[in-house]
Short mmCIF file of C-alpha atoms and ligand atoms in Angstrom, two decimals:
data_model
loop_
_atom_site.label_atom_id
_atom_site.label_comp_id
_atom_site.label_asym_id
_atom_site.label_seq_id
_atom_site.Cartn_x
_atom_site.Cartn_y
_atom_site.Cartn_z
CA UNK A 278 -136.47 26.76 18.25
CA UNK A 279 -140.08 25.37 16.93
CA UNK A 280 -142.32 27.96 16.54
CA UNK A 281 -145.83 26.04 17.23
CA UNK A 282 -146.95 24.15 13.72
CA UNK A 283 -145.75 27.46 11.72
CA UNK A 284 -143.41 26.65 8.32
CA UNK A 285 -140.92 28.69 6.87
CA UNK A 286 -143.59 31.00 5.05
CA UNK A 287 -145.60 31.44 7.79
CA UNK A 288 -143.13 32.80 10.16
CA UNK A 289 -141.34 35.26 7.38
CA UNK A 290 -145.10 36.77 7.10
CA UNK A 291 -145.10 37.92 10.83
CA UNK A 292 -141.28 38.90 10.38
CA UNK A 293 -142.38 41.07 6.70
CA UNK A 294 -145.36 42.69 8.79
CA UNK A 295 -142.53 45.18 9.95
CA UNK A 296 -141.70 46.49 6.72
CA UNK A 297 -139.28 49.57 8.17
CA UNK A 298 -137.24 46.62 10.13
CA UNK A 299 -137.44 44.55 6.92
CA UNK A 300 -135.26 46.99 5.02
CA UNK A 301 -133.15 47.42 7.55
CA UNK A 302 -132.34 44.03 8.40
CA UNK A 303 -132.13 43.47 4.26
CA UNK A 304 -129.44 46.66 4.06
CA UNK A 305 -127.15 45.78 7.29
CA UNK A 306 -126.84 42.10 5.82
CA UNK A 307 -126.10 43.32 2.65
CA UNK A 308 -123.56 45.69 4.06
CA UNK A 309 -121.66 43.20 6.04
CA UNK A 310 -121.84 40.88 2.55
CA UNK A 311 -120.33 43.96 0.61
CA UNK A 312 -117.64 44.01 3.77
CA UNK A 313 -116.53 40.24 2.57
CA UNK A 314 -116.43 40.85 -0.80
CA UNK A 315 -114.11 44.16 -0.37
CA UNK A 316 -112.19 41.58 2.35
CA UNK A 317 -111.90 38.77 -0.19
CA UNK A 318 -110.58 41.02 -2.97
CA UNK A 319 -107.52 41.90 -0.95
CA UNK A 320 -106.25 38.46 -1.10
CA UNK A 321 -105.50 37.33 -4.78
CA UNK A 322 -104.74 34.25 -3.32
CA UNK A 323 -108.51 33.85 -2.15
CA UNK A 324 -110.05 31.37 -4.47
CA UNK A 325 -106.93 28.80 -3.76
CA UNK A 326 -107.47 29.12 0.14
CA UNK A 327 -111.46 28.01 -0.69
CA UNK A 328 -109.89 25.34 -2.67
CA UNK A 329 -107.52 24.43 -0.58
CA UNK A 330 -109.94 24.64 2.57
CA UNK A 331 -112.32 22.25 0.33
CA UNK A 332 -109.84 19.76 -0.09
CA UNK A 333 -108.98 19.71 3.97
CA UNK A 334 -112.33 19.43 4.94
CA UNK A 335 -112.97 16.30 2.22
CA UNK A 336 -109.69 14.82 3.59
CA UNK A 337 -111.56 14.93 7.28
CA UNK A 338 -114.94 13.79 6.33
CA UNK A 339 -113.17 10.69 4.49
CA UNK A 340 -111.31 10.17 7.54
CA UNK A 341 -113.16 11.29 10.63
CA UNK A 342 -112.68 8.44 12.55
CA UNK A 343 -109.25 8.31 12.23
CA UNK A 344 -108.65 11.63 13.22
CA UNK A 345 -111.16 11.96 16.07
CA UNK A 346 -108.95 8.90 17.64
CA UNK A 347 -106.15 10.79 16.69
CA UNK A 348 -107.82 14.19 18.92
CA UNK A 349 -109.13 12.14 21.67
CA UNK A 350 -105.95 9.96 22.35
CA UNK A 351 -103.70 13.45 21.95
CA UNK A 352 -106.12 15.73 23.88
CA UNK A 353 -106.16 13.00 26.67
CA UNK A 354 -102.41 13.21 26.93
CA UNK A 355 -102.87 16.58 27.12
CA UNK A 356 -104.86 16.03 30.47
CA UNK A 357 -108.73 16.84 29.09
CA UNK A 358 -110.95 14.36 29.94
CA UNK A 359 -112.92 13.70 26.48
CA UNK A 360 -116.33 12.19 26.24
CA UNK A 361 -118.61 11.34 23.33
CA UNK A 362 -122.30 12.11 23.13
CA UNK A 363 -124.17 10.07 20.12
CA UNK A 364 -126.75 12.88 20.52
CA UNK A 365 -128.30 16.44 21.67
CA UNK A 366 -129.52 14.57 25.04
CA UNK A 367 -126.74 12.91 26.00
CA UNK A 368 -124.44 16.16 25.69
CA UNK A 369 -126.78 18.12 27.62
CA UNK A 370 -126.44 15.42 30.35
CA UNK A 371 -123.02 14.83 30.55
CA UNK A 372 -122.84 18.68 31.02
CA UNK A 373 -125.32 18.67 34.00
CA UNK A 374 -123.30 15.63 35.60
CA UNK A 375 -119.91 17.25 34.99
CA UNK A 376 -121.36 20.32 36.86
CA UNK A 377 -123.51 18.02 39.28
CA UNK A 378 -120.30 16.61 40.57
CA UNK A 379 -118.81 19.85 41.38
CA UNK A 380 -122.32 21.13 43.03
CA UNK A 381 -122.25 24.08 40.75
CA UNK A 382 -125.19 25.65 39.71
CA UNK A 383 -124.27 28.88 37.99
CA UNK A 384 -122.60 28.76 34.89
CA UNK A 385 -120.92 30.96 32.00
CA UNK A 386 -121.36 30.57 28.31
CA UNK A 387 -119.63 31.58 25.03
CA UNK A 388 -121.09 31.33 21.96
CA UNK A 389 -121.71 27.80 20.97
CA UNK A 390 -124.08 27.02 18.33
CA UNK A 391 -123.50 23.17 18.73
CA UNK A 392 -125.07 23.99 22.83
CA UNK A 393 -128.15 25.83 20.90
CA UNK A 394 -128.88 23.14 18.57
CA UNK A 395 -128.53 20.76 21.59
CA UNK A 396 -130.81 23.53 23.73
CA UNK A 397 -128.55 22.92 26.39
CA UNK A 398 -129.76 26.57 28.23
CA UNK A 399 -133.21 25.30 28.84
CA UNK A 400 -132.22 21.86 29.93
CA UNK A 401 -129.79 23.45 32.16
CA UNK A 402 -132.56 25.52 33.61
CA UNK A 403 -135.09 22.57 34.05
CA UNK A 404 -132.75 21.26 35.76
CA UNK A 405 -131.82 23.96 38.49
CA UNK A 406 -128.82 25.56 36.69
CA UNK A 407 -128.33 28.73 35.58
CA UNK A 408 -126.61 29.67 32.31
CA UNK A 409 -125.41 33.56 31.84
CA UNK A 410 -124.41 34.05 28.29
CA UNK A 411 -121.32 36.20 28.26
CA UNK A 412 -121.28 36.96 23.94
CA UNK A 413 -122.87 40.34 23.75
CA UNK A 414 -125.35 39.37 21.27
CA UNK A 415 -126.16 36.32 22.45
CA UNK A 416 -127.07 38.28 26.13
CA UNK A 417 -128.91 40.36 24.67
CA UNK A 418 -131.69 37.46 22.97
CA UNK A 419 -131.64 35.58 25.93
CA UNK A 420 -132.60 38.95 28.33
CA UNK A 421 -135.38 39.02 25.37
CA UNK A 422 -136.08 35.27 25.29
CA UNK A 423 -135.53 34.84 22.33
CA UNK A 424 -133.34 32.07 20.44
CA UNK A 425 -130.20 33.63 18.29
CA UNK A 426 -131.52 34.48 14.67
CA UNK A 427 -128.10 34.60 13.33
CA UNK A 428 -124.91 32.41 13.90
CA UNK A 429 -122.43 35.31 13.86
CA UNK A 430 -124.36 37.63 14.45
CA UNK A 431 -127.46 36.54 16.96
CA UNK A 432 -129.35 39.65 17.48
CA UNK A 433 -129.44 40.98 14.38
CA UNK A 434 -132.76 41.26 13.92
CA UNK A 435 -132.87 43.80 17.05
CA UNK A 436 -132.21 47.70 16.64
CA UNK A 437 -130.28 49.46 18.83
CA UNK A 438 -133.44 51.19 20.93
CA UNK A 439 -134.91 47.88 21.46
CA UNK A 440 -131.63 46.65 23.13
CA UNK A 441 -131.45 50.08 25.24
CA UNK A 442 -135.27 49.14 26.50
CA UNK A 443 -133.76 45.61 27.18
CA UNK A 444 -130.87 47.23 29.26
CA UNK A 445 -133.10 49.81 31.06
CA UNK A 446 -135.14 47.17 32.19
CA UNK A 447 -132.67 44.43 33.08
CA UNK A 448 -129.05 46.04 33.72
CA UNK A 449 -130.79 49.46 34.93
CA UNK A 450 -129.30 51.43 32.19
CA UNK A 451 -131.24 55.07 31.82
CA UNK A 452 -134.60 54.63 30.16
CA UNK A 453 -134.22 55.54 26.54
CA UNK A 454 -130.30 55.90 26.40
CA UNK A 455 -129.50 53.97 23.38
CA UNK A 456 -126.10 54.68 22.68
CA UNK A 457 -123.92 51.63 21.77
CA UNK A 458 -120.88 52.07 23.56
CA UNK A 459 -123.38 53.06 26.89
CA UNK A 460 -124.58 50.05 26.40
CA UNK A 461 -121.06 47.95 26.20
CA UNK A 462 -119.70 49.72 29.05
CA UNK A 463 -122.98 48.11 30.87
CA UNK A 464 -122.59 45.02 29.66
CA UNK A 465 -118.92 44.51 30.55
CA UNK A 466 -120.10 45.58 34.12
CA UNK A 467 -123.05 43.05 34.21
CA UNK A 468 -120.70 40.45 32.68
CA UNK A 469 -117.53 40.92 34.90
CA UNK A 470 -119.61 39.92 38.16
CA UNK A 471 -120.73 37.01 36.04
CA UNK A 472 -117.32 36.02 34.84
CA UNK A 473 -115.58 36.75 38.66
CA UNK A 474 -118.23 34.70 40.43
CA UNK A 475 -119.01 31.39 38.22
CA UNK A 476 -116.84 28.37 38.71
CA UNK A 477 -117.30 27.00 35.57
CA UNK A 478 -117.36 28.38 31.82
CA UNK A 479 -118.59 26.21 28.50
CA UNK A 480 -117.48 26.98 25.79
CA UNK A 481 -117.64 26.50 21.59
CA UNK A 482 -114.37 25.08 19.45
CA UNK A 483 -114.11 26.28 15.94
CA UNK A 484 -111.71 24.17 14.93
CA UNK A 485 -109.74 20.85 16.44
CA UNK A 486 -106.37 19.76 15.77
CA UNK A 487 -105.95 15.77 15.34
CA UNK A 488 -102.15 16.17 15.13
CA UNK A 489 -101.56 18.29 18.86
CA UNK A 490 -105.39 17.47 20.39
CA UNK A 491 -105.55 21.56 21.53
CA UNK A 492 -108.68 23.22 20.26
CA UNK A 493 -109.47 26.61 18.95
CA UNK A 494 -112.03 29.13 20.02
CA UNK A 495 -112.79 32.20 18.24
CA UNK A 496 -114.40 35.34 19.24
CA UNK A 497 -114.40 39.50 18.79
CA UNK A 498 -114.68 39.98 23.03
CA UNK A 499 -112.60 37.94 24.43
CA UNK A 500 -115.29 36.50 26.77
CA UNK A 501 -114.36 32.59 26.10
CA UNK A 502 -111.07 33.50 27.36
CA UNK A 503 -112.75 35.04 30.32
CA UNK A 504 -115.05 32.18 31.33
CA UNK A 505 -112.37 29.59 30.49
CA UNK A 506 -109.34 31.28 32.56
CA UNK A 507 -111.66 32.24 35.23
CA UNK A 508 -113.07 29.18 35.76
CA UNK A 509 -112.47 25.85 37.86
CA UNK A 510 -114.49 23.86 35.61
CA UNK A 511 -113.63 24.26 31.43
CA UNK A 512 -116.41 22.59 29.21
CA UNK A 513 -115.68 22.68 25.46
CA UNK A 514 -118.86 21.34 23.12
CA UNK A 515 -117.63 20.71 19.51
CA UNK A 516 -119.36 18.76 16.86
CA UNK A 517 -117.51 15.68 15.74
CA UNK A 518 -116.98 17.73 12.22
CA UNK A 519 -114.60 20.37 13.58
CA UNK A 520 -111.39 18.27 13.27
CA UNK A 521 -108.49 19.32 11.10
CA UNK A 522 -105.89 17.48 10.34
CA UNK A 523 -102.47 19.56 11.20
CA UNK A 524 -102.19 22.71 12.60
CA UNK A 525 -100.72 23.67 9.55
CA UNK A 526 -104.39 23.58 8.51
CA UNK A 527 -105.60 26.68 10.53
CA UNK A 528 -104.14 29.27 8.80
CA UNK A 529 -106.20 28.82 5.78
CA UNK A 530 -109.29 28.36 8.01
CA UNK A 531 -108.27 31.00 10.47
CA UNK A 532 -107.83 33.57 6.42
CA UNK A 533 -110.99 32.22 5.34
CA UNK A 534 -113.44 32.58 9.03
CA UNK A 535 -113.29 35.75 9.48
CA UNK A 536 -113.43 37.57 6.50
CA UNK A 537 -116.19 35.54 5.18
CA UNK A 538 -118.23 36.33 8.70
CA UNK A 539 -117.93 40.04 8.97
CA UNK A 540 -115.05 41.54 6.32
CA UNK A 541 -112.53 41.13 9.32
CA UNK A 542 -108.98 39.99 8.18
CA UNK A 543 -109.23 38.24 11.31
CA UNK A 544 -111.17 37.72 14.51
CA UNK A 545 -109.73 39.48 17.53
CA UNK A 546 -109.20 36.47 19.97
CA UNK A 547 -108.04 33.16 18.40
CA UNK A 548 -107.80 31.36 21.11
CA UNK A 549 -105.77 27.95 21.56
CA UNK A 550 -106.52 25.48 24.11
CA UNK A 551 -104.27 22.78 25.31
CA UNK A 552 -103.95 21.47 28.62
CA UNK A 553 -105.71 22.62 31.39
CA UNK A 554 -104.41 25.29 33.56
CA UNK A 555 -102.96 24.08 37.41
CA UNK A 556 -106.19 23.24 39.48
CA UNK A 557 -108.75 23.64 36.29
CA UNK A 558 -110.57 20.84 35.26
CA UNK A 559 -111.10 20.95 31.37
CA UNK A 560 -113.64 18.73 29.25
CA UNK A 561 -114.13 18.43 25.57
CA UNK A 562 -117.46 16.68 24.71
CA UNK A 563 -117.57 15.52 20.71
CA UNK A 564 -121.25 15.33 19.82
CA UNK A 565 -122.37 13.30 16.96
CA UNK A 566 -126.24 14.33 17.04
CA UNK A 567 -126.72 13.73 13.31
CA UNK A 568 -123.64 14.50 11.93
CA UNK A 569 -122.61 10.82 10.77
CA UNK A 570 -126.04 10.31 9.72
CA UNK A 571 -125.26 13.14 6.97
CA UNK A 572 -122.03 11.76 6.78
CA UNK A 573 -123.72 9.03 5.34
CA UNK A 574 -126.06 10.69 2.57
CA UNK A 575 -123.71 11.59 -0.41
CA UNK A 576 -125.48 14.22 -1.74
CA UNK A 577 -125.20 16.07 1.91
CA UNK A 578 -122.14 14.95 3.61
CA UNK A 579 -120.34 17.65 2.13
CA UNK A 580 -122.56 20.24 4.25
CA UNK A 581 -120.48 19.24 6.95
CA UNK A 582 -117.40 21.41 5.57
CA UNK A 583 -119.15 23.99 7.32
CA UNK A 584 -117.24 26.44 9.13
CA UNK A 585 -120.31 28.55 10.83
CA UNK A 586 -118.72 32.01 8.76
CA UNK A 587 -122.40 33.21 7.94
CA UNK A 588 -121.88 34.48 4.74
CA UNK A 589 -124.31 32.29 3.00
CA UNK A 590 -127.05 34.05 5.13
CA UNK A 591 -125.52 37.13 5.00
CA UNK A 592 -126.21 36.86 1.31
CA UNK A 593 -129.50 35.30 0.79
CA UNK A 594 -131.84 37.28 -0.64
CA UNK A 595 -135.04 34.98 0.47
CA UNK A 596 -132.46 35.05 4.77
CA UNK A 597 -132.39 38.62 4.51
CA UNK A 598 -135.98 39.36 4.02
CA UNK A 599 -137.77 36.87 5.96
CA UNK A 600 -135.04 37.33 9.42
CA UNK A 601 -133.60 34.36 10.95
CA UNK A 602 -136.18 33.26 13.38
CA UNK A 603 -138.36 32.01 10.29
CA UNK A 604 -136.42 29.24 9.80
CA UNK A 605 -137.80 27.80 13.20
CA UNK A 606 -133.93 26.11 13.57
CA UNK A 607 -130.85 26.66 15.75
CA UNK A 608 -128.89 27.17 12.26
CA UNK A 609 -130.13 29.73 9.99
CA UNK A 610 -130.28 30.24 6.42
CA UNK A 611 -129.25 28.44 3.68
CA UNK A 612 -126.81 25.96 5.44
CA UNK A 613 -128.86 25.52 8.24
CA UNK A 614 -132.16 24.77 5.60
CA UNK A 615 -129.05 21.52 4.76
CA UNK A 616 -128.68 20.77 7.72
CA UNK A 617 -132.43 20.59 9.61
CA UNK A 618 -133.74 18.08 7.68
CA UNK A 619 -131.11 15.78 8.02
CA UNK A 620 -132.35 15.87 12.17
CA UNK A 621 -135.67 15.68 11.04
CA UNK A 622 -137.35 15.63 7.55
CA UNK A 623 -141.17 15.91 8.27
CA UNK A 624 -140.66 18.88 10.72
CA UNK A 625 -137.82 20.72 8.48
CA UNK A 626 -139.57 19.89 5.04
CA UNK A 627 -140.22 23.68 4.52
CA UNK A 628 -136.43 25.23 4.83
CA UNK A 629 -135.31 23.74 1.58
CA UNK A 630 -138.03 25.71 -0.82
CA UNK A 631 -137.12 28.61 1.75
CA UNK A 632 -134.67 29.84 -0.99
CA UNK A 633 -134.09 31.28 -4.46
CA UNK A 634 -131.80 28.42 -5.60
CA UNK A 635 -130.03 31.53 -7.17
CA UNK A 636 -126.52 30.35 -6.18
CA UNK A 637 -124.93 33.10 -4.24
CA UNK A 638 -125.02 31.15 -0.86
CA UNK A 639 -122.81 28.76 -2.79
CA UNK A 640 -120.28 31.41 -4.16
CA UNK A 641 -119.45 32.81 -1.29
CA UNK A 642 -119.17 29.83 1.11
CA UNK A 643 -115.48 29.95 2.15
CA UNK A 644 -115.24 25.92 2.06
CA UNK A 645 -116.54 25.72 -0.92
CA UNK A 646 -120.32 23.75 -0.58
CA UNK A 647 -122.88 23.21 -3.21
CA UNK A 648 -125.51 24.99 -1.02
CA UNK A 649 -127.69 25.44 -4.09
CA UNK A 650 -127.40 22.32 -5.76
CA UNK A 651 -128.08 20.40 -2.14
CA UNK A 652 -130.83 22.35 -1.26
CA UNK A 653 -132.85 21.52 -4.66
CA UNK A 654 -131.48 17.76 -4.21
CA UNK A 655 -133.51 18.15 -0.51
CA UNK A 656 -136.69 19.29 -2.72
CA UNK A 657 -136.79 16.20 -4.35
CA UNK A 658 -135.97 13.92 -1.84
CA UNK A 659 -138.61 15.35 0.78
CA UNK A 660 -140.78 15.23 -2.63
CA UNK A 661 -140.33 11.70 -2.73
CA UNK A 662 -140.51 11.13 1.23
CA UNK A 663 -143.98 12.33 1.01
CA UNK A 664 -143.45 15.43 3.25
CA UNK A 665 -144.02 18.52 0.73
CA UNK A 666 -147.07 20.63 1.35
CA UNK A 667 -149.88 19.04 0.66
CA UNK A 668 -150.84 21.88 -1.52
CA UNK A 669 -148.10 22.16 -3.33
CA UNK A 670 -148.32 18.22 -4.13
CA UNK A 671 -151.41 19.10 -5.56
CA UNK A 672 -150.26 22.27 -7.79
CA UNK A 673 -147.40 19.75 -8.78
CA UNK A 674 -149.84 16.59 -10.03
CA UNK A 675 -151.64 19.16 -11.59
CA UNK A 676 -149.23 21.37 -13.49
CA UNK A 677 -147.98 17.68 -14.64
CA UNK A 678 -150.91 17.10 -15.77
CA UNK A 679 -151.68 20.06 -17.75
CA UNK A 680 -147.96 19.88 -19.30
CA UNK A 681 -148.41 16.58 -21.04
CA UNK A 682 -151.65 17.45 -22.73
CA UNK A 683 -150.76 19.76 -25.06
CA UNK A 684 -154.95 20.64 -25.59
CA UNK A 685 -155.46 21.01 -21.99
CA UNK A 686 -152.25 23.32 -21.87
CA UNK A 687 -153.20 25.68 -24.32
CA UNK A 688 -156.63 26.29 -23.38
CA UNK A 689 -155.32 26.52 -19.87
CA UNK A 690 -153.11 29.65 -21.04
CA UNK A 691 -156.09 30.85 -23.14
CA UNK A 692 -158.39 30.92 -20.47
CA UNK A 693 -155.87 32.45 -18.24
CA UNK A 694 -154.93 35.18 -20.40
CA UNK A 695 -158.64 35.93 -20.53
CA UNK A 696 -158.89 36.27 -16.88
CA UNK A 697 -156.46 37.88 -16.40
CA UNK A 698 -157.63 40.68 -18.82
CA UNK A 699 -161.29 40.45 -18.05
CA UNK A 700 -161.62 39.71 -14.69
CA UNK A 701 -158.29 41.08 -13.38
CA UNK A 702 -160.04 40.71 -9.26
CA UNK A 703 -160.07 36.76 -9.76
CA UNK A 704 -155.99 36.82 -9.90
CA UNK A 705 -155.39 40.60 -7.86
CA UNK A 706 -156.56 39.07 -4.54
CA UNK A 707 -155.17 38.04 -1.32
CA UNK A 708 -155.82 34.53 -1.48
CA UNK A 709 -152.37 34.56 -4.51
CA UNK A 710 -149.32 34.70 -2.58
CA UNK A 711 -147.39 36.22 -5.36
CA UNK A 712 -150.19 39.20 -5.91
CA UNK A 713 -149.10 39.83 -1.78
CA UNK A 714 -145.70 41.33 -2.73
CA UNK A 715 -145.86 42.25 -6.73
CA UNK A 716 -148.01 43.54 -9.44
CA UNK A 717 -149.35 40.94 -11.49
CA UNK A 718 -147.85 41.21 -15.34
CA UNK A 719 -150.25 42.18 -18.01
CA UNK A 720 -150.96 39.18 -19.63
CA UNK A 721 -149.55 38.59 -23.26
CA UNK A 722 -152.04 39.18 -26.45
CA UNK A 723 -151.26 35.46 -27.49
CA UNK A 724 -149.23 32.62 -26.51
CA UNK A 725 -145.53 32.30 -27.53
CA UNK A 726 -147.11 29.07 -29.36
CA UNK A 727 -149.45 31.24 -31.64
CA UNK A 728 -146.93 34.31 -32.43
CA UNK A 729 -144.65 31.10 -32.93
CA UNK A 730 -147.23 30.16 -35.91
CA UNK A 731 -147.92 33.12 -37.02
CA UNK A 732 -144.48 34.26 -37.55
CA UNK A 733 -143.04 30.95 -39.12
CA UNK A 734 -145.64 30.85 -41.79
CA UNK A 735 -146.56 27.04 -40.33
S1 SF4 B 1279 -122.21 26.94 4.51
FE1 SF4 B 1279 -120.36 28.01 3.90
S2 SF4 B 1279 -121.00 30.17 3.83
FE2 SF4 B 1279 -122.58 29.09 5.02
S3 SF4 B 1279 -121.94 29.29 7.15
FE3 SF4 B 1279 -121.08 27.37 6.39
S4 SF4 B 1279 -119.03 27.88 5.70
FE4 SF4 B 1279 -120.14 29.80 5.89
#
């Protein structure tokens, strides 16, 4: 979700004016991080799935279109009616015809990041329907209003008092009771009516299988299974990357998923679905939005391995301290700082300096993506687009500057050294971002240039 004109920067300022909520959101991350690591290190076998889950994916992208005819003809035999949507729009309106046609106007929904980067729940409620989320996390931003910060984990960012005002106010829970399994048990009430009274249910697909056309759906509560087996009317949303090959496949995916999302050794409900059930109706909508598009650019196509797991946010240092609603995107993080710009490259120019370029994103990412080394390629292609902050254009031409004149450099670093040591309240302000969070360093007695002389007898 856009934030108004705010970048990256901007929005992690409001999010670091909480400092207590900072911490915490920095220590549960880092907690569920240590959970995949412990995870991973049962499996000796681990760094062969990740290979072997790399080479599957590559296999797909280099043959998507074979496959997806391969899904589409299969699925249809299976009796889903499959339809394609070249972008965001068009999904969201072949959803509102499918459920036009049936005059239904109140909906379930499972988790589906593919329906958040499509903002399928406000066109659905422009357009007279109404869309109950059924994941518990995902309920509990949209009673707030708020978009998901987090694609495993959507409310993250909120503690457990917050949620029991939320509750109080909206489900009628006791004012102040906070307790998490109160808080379920009201939930699964709320939800239940939902889930007994809806005629239809949309839902994700983690992955697709070319070689049967079923599709999987993965989730800790169950509720997909709800909505979908409940339900008349069955909408699946995948993006067009979520094909594997063989079924064969999903046991390395289904290894990899869960562990790397939250330390699980897998995720309770792995749902498969095939054929519709006697009376259902059951759609599968492959959205492109994008996706070829990065298909197409070399140095990114490989972001489309992506499996959603989370753990590159889970353990980014710059993610964890700034909260996901800074990166003003449907997808979070490091992956989702790929992925923005590819939709848009003025309005996403920010997300790929949002990030250390330290390299743990990359080492944990189940399927094996260069996060790193893509998000520094995105630095200097939005460079060369013309769409980095002005200022830092500036700072840039003027560093280069300053670099090839090797007078102008070193009286640069004496002057600064002198600052720095006599007038310390020039550089200890507000107005430098880094004084904000750190001490300045005492500046050195002399430049590495002159001890360099002095100690080489030049
Ligand atoms: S990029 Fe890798 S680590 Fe990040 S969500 Fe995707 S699969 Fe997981």
């Amino acid at each position: 979700m856009i934030k108004g004109n705010k970048d990256h920067a901007a929005l992690a300022d409001i999010f670091n004016q909480d400092e207590a909520r900072v911490d915490w959101h920095d220590e549960t991350l880092w907690f569920v991080r240590a959970k995949r690591d412990k995870a991973a290190n049962t499996l000796s076998e681990w760094e062969a799935l990740r290979e072997n889950a790399s080479q599957i994916k590559d296999n797909v992208l280099s043959n998507l279109h074979d496959y997806l005819s391969e899904f589409e003809s299969n699925a249809q035999q299976n009796g889903v009616i499959v339809h394609w949507a070249a972008d965001a729009a068009e999904h969201n309106q072949i959803v509102l015809s499918i459920l036009k046609s049936k005059e239904i106007s109140r909906m379930v929904k499972s988790k589906s990041m593919l329906t958040e980067e499509c903002h399928l729940n406000e066109y659905l409620h422009q357009n007279g329907v109404e869309v109950i989320d059924t994941d518990l996390g995902e309920r509990i931003v949209q009673l707030a209003e708020e978009p998901p910060s987090h694609i495993v984990l959507p409310c993250i960012h909120k503690k457990k008092e917050e949620i029991g005002e939320l509750f109080h106010e909206h489900l009628g829970t006791p004012k102040g009771a906070s307790d998490p399994q109160l808080l379920t048990a009201a939930a699964r009430v709320h939800l239940r009516e939902k889930f007994l009274t809806r005629r239809a249910a949309i839902t994700g697909v983690n992955f697709a299988i070319a070689e049967t056309g079923e599709f999987v759906v993965c989730t800790n509560e169950g509720n997909a299974d709800m909505g979908a087996h409940l339900s008349e009317v069955h909408i699946a949303c995948m993006g067009i990357e979520k094909i594997i090959p063989k079924r064969a496949n999903l046991s390395v995916f289904l290894r990899l998923l869960a562990r790397s999302a939250t330390g699980q050794p897998i995720t309770t409900y792995s749902s498969h679905f095939r054929t519709p059930r006697k009376g259902q109706e059951m759609h599968l909508i492959l959205v492109d939005n994008g996706r070829t598009q990065q298909l197409g650019r070399a140095d990114f196509r490989n972001s489309l391995k992506c499996i959603r797991c989370g753990a590159c946010m889970n353990t980014c240092p710059v993610y964890r301290r700034s909260g996901g609603h800074s990166y003003h995107t449907a997808i979070a993080g490091p992956i989702g700082a790929i992925l923005a710009p590819n939709l848009n490259m003025k309005q996403y120019a920010d997300l790929p300096f949002a990030s250390t370029l330290c390299g743990s994103c990359t080492n944990v990412c189940p399927v094996k993506i260069n996060i790193h080394e893509q998000l520094y390629k995105w630095r200097q292609v939005i460079v060369k687009e013309g769409y980095a902050d002005p200022k830092k254009t500036i700072a840039m031409k003027a560093m280069e500057f300053t670099l090839s004149h090797p007078y102008i450099y070193r009286n640069a670093g004496k002057s600064g050294r002198w600052v720095m040591k006599n007038m310390p309240f020039l550089v200890n302000n507000k107005l430098n971002a880094w004084y904000t969070q750190r001490d300045m360093p005492a500046p050195p007695q002399q430049s590495f240039r002159e001890w360099y002389k002095k100690n080489n007898n030049e």
